[in-house]
Every structure is written in C-alpha cells, then in structure tokens.
Short mmCIF file of C-alpha atoms and ligand atoms in Angstrom, two decimals:
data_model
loop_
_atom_site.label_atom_id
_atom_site.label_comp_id
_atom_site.label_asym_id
_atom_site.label_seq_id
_atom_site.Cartn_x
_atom_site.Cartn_y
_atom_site.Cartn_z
CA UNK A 1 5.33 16.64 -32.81
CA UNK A 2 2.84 13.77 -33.18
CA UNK A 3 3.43 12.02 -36.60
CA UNK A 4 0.69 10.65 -38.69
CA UNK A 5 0.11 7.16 -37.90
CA UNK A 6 -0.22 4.66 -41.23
CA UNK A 7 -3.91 3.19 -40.75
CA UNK A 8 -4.34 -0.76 -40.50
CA UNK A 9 -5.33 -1.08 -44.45
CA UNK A 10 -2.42 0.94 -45.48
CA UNK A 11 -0.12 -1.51 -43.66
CA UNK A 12 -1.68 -4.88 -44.14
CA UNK A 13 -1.65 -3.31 -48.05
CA UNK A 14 2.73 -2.83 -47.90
CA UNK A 15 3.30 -6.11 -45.70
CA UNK A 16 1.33 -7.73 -48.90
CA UNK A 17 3.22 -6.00 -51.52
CA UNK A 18 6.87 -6.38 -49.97
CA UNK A 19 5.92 -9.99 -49.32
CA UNK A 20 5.53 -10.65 -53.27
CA UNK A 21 8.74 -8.52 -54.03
CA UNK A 22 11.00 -10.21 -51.63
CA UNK A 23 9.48 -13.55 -51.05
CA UNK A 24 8.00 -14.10 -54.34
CA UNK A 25 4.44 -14.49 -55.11
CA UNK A 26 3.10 -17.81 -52.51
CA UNK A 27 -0.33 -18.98 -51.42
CA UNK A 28 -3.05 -16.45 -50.11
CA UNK A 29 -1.51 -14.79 -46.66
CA UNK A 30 -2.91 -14.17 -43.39
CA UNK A 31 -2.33 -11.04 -41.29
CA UNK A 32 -1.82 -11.58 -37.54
CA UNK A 33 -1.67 -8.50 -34.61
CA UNK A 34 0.03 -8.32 -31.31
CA UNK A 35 -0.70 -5.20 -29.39
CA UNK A 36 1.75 -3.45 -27.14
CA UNK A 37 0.45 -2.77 -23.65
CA UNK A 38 0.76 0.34 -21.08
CA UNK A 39 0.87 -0.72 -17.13
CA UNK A 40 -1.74 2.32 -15.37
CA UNK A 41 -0.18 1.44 -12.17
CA UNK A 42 1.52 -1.83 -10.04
CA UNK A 43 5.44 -1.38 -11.89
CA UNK A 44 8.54 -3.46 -10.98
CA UNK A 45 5.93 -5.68 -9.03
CA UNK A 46 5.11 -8.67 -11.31
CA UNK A 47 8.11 -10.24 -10.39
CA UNK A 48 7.23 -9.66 -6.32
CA UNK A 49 3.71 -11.59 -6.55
CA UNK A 50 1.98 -8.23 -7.07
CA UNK A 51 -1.24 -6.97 -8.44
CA UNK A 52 -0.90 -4.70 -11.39
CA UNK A 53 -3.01 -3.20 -13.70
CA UNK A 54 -2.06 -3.03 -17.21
CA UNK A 55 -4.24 -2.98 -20.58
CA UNK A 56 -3.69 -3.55 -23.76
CA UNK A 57 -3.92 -1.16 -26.49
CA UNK A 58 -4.66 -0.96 -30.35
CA UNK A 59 -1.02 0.15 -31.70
CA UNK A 60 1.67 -2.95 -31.75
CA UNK A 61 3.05 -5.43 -34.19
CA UNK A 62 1.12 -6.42 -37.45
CA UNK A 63 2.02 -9.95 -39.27
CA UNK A 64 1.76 -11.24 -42.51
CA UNK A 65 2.79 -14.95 -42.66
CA UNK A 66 1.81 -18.00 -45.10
CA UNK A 67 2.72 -21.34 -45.61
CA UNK A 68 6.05 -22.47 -48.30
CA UNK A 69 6.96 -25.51 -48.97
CA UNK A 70 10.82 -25.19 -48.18
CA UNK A 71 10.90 -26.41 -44.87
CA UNK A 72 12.53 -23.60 -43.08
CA UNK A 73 10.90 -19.71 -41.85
CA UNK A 74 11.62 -17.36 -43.93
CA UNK A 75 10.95 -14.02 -41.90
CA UNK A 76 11.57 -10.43 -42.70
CA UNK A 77 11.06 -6.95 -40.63
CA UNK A 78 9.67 -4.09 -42.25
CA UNK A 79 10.81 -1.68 -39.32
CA UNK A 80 14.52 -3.09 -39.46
CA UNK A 81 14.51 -4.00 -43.03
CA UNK A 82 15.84 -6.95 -42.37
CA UNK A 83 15.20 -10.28 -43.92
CA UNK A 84 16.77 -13.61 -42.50
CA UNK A 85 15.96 -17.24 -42.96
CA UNK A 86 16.18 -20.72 -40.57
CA UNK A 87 15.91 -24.24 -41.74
CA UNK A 88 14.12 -26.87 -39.39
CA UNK A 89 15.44 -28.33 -36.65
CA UNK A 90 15.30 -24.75 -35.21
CA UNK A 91 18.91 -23.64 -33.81
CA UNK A 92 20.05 -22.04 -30.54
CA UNK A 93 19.86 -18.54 -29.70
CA UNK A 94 22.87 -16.64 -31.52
CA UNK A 95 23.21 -13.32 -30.73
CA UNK A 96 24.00 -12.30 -34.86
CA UNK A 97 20.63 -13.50 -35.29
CA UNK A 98 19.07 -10.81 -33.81
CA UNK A 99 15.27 -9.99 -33.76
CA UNK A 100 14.90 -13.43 -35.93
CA UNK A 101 16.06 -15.01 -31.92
CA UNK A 102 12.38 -14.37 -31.27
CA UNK A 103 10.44 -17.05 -33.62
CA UNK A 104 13.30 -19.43 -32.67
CA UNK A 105 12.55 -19.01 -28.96
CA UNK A 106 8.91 -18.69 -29.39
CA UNK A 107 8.51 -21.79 -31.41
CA UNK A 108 11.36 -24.06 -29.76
CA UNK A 109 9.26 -23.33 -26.58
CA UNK A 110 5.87 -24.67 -27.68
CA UNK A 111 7.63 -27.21 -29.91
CA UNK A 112 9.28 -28.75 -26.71
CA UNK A 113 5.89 -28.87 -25.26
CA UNK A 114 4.53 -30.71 -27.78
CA UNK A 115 2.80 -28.93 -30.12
CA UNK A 116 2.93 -28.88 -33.54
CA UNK A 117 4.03 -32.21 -34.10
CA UNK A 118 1.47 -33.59 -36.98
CA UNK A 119 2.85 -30.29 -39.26
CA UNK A 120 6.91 -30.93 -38.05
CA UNK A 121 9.10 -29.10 -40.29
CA UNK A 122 6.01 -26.75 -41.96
CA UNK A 123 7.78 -24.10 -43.56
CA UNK A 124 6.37 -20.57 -42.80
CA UNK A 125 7.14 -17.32 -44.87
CA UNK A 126 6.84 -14.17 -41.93
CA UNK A 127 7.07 -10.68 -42.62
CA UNK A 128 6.25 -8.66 -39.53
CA UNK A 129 5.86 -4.39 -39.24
CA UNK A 130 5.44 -2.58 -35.41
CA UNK A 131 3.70 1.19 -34.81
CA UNK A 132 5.37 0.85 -31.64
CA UNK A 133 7.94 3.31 -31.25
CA UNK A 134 11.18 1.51 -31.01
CA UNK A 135 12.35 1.20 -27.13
CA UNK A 136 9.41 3.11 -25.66
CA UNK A 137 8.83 1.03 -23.32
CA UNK A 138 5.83 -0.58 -24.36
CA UNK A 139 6.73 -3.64 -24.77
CA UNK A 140 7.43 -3.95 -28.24
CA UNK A 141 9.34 -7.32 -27.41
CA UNK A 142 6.65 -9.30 -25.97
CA UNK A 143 4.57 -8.25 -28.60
CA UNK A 144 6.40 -9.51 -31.50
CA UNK A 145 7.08 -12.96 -29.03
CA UNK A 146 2.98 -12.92 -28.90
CA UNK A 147 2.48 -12.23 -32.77
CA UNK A 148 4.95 -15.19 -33.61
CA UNK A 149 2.90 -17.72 -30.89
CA UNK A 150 -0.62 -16.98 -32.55
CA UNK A 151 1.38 -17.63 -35.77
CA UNK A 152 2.79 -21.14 -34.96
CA UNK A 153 -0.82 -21.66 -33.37
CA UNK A 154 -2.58 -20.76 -36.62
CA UNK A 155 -0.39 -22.28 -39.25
CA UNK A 156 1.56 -25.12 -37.06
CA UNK A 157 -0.45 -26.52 -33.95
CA UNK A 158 -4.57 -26.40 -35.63
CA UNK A 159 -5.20 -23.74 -33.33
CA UNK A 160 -4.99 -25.91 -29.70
CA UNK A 161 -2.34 -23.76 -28.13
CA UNK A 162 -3.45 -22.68 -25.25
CA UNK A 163 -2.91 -19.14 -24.62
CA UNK A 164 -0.85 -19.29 -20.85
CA UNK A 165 1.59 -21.54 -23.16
CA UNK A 166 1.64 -18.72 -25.70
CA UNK A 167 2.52 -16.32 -22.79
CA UNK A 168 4.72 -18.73 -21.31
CA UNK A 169 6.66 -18.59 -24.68
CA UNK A 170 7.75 -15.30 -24.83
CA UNK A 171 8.43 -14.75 -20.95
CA UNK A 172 11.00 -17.96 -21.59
CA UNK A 173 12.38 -16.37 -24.39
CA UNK A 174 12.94 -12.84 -22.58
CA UNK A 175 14.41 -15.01 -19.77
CA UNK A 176 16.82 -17.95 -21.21
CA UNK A 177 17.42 -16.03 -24.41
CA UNK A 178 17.91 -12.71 -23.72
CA UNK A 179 19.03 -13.17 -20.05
CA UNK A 180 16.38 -10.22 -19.21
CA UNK A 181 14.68 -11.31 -16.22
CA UNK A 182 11.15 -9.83 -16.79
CA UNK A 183 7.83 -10.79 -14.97
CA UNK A 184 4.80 -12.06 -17.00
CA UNK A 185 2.86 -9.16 -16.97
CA UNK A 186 3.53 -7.54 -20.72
CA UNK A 187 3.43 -11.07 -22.44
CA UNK A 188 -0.06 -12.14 -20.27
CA UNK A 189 -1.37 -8.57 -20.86
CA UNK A 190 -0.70 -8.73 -25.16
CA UNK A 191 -2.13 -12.75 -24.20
CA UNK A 192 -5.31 -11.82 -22.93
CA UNK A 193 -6.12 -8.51 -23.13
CA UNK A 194 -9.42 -7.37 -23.99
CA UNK A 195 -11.17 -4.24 -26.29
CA UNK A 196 -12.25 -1.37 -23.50
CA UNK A 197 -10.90 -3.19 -20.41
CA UNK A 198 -7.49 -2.89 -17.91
CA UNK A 199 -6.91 -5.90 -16.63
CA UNK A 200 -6.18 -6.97 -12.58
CA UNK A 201 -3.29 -9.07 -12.94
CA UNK A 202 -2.16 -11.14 -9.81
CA UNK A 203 0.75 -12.51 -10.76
CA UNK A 204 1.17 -14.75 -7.27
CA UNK A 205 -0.87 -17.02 -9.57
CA UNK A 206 -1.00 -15.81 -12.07
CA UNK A 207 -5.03 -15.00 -12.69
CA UNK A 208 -6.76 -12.11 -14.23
CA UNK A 209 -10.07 -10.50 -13.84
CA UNK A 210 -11.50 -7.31 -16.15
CA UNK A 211 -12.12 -3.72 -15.41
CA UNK A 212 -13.90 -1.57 -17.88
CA UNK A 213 -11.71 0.82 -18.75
CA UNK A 214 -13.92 4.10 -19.04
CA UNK A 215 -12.65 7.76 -18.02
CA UNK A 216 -15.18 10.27 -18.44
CA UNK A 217 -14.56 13.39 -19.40
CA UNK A 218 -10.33 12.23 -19.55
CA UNK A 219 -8.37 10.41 -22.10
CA UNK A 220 -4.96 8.61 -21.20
CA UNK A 221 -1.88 10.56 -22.59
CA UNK A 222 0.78 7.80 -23.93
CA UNK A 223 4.21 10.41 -23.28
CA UNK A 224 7.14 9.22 -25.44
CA UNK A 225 10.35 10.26 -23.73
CA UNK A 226 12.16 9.23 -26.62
CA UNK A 227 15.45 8.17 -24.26
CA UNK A 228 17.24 5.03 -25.70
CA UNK A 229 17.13 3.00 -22.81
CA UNK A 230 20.34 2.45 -22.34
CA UNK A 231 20.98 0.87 -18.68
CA UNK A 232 17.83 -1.03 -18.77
CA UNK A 233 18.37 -4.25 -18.87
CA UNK A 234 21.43 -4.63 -16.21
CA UNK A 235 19.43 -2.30 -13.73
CA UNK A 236 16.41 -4.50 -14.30
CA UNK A 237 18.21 -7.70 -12.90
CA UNK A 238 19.62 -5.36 -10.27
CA UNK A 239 16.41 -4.40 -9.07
CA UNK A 240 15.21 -7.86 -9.02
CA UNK A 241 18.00 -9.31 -7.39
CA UNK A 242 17.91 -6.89 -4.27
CA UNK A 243 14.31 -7.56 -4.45
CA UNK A 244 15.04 -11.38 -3.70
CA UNK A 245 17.90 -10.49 -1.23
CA UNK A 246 15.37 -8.45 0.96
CA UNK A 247 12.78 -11.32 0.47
CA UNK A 248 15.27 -14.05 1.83
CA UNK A 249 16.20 -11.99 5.18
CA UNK A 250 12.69 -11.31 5.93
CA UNK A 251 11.70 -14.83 5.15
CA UNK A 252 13.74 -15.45 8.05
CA UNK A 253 11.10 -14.38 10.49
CA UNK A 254 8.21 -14.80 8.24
CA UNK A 255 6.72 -17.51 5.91
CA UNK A 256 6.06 -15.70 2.81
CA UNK A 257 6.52 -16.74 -0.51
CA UNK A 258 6.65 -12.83 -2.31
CA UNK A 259 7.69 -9.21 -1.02
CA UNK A 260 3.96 -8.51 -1.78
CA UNK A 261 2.75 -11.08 1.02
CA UNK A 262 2.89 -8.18 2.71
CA UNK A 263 0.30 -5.41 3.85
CA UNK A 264 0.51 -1.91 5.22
CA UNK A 265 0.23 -3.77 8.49
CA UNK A 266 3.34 -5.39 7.99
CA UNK A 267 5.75 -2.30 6.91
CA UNK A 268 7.30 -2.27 10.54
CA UNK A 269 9.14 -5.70 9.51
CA UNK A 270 11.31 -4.02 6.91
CA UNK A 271 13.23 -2.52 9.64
CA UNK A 272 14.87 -6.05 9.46
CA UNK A 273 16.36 -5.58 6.69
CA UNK A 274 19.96 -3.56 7.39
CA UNK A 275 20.81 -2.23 3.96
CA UNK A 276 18.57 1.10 3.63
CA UNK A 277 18.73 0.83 -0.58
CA UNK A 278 17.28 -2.53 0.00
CA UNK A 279 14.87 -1.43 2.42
CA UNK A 280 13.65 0.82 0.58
CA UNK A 281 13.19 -1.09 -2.45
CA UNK A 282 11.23 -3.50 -0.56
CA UNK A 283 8.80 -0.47 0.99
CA UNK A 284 8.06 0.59 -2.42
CA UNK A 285 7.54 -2.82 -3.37
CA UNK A 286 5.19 -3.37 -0.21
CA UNK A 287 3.19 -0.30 -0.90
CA UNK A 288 2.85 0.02 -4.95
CA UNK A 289 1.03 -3.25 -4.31
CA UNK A 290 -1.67 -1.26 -1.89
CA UNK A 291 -1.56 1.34 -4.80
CA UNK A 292 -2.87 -1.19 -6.84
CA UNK A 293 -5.51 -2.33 -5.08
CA UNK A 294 -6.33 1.38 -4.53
CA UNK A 295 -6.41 2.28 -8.20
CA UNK A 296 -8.81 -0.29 -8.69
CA UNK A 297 -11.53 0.61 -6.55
CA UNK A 298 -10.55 4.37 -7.86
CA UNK A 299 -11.55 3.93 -11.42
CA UNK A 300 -14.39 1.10 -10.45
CA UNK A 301 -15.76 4.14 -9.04
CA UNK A 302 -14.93 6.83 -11.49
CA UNK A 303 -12.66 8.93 -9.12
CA UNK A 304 -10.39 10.39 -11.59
CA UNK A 305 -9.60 12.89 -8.74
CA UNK A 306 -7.86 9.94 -6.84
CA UNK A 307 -6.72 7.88 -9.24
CA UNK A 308 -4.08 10.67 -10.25
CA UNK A 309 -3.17 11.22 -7.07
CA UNK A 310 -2.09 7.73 -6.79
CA UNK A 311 -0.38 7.52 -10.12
CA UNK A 312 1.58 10.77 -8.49
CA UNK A 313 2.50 8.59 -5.67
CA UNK A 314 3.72 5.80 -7.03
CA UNK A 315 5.54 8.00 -9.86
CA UNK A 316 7.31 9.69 -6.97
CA UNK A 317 7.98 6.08 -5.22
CA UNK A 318 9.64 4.64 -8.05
CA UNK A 319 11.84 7.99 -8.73
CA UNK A 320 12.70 8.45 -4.80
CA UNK A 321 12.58 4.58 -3.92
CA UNK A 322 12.64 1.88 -6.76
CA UNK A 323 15.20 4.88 -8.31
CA UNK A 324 14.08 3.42 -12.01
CA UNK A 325 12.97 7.21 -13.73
CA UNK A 326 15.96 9.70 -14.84
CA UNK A 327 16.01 12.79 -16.13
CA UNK A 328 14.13 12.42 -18.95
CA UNK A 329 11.47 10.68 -17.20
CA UNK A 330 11.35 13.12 -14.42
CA UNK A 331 11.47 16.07 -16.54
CA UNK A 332 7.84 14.94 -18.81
CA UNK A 333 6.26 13.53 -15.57
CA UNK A 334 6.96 16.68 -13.78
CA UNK A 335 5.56 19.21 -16.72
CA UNK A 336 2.58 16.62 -17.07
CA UNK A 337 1.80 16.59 -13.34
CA UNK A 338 1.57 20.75 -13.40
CA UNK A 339 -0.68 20.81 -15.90
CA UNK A 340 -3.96 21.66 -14.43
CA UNK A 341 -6.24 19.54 -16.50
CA UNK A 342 -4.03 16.55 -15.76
CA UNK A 343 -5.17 14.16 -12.97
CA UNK A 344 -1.73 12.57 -12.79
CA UNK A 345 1.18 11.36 -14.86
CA UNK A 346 3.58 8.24 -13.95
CA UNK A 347 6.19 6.16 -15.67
CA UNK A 348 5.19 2.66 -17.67
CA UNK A 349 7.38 0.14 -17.68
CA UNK A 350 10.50 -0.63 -16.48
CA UNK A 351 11.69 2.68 -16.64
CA UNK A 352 15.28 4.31 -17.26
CA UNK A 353 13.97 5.81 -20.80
CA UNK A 354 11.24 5.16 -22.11
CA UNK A 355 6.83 6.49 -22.08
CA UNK A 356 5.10 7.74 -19.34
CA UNK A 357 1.15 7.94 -19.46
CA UNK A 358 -0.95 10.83 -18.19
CA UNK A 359 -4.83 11.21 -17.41
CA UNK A 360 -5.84 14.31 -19.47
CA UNK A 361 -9.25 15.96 -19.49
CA UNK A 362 -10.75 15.21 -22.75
CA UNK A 363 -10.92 19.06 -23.88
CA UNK A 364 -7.66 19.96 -22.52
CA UNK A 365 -5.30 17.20 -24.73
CA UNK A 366 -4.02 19.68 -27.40
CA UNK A 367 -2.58 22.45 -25.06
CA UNK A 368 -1.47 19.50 -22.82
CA UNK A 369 0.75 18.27 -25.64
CA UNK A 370 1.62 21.77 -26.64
CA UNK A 371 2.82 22.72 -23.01
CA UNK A 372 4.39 19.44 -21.99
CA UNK A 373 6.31 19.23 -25.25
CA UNK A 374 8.06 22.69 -24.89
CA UNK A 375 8.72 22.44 -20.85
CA UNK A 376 9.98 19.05 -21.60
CA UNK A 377 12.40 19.87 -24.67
CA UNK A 378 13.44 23.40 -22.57
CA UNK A 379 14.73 20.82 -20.02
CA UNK A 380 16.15 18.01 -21.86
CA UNK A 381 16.75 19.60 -25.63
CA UNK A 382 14.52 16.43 -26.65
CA UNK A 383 11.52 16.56 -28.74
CA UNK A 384 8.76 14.17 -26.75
CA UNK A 385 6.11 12.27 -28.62
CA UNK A 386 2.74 12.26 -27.80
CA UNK A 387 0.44 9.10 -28.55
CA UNK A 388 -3.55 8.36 -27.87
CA UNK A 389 -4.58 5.06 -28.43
CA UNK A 390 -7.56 2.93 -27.12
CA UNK A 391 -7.54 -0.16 -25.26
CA UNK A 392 -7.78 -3.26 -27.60
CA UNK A 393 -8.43 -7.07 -27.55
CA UNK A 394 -4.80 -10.10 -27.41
CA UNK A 395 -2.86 -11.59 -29.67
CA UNK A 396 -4.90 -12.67 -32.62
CA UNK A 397 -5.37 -13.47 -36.06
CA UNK A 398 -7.51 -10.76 -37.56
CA UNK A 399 -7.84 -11.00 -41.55
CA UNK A 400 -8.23 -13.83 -43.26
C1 LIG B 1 9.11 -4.66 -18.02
C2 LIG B 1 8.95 -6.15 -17.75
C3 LIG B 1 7.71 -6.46 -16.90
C4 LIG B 1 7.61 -5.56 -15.67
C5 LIG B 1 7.87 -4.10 -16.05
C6 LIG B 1 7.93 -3.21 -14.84
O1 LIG B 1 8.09 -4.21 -18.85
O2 LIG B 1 8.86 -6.87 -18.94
O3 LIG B 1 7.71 -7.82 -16.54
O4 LIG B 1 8.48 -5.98 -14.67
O5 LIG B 1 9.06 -3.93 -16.80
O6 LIG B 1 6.73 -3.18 -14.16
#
C-alpha cells in the first residue's frame, strides 16, 4: 500500500546524472528543496483573515540547477519527463507551456521588483524532481513556485531576496497565472517553515509565530485519497466568492475588514445574511477560526484528547457547511475517525480530492493503515496511500 520512498542521496544522485545526459556536462550544480506542507486545522480561512495552523514537512520538491552561459533557463521535470527551454526577456504565461509557467511567473515577479538586475539575462540550467504525490493536496504547486524563488535568489539576486517577496511570488503566480485564487498560507508555510514546529499563521497580516510540534505517544497519519481533483479549482473561486458576497452584506452593519473579524459573540449577525448556503459558509468560516485558536492552546498543552475532537469538528463543518469533502474524502475520514487509537482525522487542503491527516497513537499506525485502507477501498474500490513524514525547515538551498 505504502511504496518505498527514494531517500534524499538517491535522488540528488539521478537529478545529477540526468542533468549530464540531457543538459550536457556544465559547471558544479547545486541542489535546492521546497517542502510541501499539511494545514492541522484553520482550512478555506486564509483568504477570510483567519488563523491557521499549518507546518511544513520533509517530503516536497528537490532541485538541481547551475549556471550556462546561453542566456535563457533551460529546465526539465523528472516527474513529468519533460524538458523545455525560455530565452531572456522572460515571456507571458502560455498555457502550452505548462509546469515551465512556474519559473516564468516566479522570476518575472521578483524581476519586476527589482531584483536581479546586476546578473540580467544569467542563464540557469533547472532540473527539478517532487515525492509529493501528484494532486494530493499538499501543495505540490507552491512548492515548486518556492524551489524556483530560492533558485533565482541563489544564482540571480546574491542572496538579498527577502523571503515575504519569495512567498509573494508564487501566491502571484497561482493568482494572475493560473487564475486560482488561493490564500498565502501554503506558499508562506513552504517560506518559513521550520524543523519540529506548526506554525500560527494570521493571515489578516500576515505574521507568524512557532509552536513545537510534539505529540506524545501519537504520530500524524498523512491519508492519500488518491481522487484527481477534478472540480477544484472552479469550486475554490466559488467558495471564495460567496465568502466575499456574505462579507459585503454584513459590512453593511459592521466595520470589518474579514469574515474572521468575527467572534462566537458575533454569530447572531449572520442571520443578516438571506441566502442560507451563504450563511452557512460564513458560520463555518466564523467558527473554524475559534477552532484554530482552540487547537492551539490544545497541543500547547498536550491534549491530544481535544485536539481530535476539534479536527472532528471542523472535518464535519467543512463536509456539512463549507461542502468542500466528497466521497472519497468522507469515506477515509470516516474509517480513520472509528478507529479507536485515532484522536481525530480531517481533510487538508482545499479539499474535493485530495489527503486527509489523522492523529494516530504511535503503537497503533500499522493496523491503522491496515484497517483504514480496506474500509476505505470496500467503499470507494480505491486503493488509499498512507504517508508519515516529519515536520521540516522552508525553502532552501541545502547541498552545495
Ligand atoms: C489551498 C490554497 C490555500 C488554502 C487552502 C484551504 O491549499 O492554496 O491558500 O486556501 O487551499 O485552506
């Protein structure tokens, strides 16, 4: 069920080797990582003001990139197997492009801000490989738009990029390229995300501060539904679009900037809003923000008793409420959440498709897996995946 996993050396060793075959042999490389992230709870909220609570974690996008003296990237995917090349002055997005839409984006963004400008034109030879699975839901986009901004900052700007304009980067990208209208927490999580910690993200700012990220006696349970996310992206500029319609009627009678202005206190105002999907939307909005803030204290305090039952809640929320879960979501939360050595099990992500994560006693993983799996292929005919990984440090360069 779980595959074997190729180790760091054993990829930095075949990004090295496929380099030399397909790009010829070039000046020394340097190898680059972007993680992916998982969000423990505060979903569908970034883009409300919200707190959430994401980390970053050790499986994501690995780079291999050097210098050439040909004045264009040449850039290659080991995942896609897929090798492209653009001169300088970088184009516009053009959807035959692409993945390769991603450095263009990424770079054009931090070029127009300036940087870069003493090494204009720099060629760059790029090969990139992910161990994310491939639309999981863990943000395997704004990793690779992270990996390529540590790049450019390496190799192009002397290292002075600093790292909100790295995150900056890829949210643009998501936004005018891809016309996806994310948040900022995956690319601020893969920015700044650090070994052992989940991080309190409050996007009204944006600012971050550090939790350590211990569970004792538990381990998280990454649970790959492995659904193609089909409807994704048009239902997640639906849900953000009602999300601003509720927010203008309300701001009628109130002077808030975001849905997540509001408290508990404050839930009696939604009654102003006529349309009961968009009512609901903005409760769940309104109270996965107090879930947040719950969580927190929960795991500052080691109450892994709590903290799944407030992963239950807001995995019910967004299936009843936010409506962003499915079948196939439903059907591996639901198995994980009758497990008896799991604390609780929610979505990650935006949903529709996609992982869910679990909190798992330690002892308990294997049969968790084992049972899981076979209630969750009995009701869907789909073979889940099961990941563990650890939480791990940004965006960085990390061989010389
Ligand atoms: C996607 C987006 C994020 C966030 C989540 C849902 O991952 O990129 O900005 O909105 O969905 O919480």
């Amino acid at each position: 069920m779980t595959k074997a996993r190729e180790n760091k050396g054993q990829i930095l060793d075949r990004l090295s080797r496929v380099m030399d075959q397909k790009m010829g042999l070039g000046p020394e490389g340097k190898f680059f990582f972007a993680p992916s992230r998982i969000n423990l709870i505060g979903e569908h909220i970034d883009y409300n003001g919200g707190q959430v609570f994401p980390c970053a974690i050790t499986i994501g996008t690995y780079g291999l990139a050097r210098p050439n003296d040909l004045g264009k990237l040449r850039l290659g995917s080991l995942n896609l197997k897929t090798f492209g090349e653009v001169a300088y002055p970088l184009p516009d997005y053009d959807n035959q492009r692409g993945w390769i839409n991603y450095p263009i984006g990424v770079f054009r963004y931090l070029e127009d801000l300036g940087y870069g400008q003493e090494k204009k034109g720099q060629g760059l030879d790029i090969l990139i490989y992910g161990n994310i699975p491939n639309g999981a839901g863990l943000s395997s986009s704004s990793s690779i738009e992270l990996l390529f901004a540590v790049i450019f900052d390496h190799f192009l700007a002397g290292g002075k990029v600093d790292r909100m304009d790295m995150v900056r980067s890829g949210v643009w990208c998501e936004n005018e390229f891809f016309g996806l209208h994310t948040g900022i927490m995956d690319q601020y999580v893969i920015g700044f995300g650090k070994k052992d910690y989940a991080m309190v993200l409050d996007t009204s700012v944006p600012s971050h501060t550090y939790v350590p990220f211990e569970l004792k006696g538990a381990r998280i349970v990454i649970m790959n539904t492995r659904k193609p996310r089909a409807l994704k992206d048009s239902k997640y500029n639906e849900r953000r679009s009602e999300c601003e319609k509720a927010l203008n009627i309300l701001r009628k009678d109130r002077d808030i900037r975001h849905l997540c202005d509001l408290g508990k206190e404050d839930l009696p105002l939604l009654e102003k809003i006529r349309d009961t999907t968009m009512r609901k939307r903005a409760k769940y909005v309104v109270e996965e923000n107090i879930r947040v803030k719950e969580a927190v204290q929960a795991l500052k305090d080691q109450d892994l008793v709590k903290l799944g039952r407030i992963l239950r809640a807001g995995n019910k929320a967004l299936r009843e409420e936010y409506e962003v879960t499915g079948p196939e979501l439903d059907a591996i939360t639901g198995a994980a959440n009758a497990h008896p050595d799991c604390y609780g099990a929610r979505m990650t992500g935006a949903g529709f498709g996609g992982c869910a994560i679990a909190i798992v006693k330690e002892g308990a993983i294997e049969d968790f897996k084992a049972r899981v799996g076979s209630a969750y292929k009995k009701e869907t005919g789909r073979e889940g995946e099961f990941i563990i990984s650890e939480v791990g440090d940004g965006a960085r360069l990390i061989e010389e």
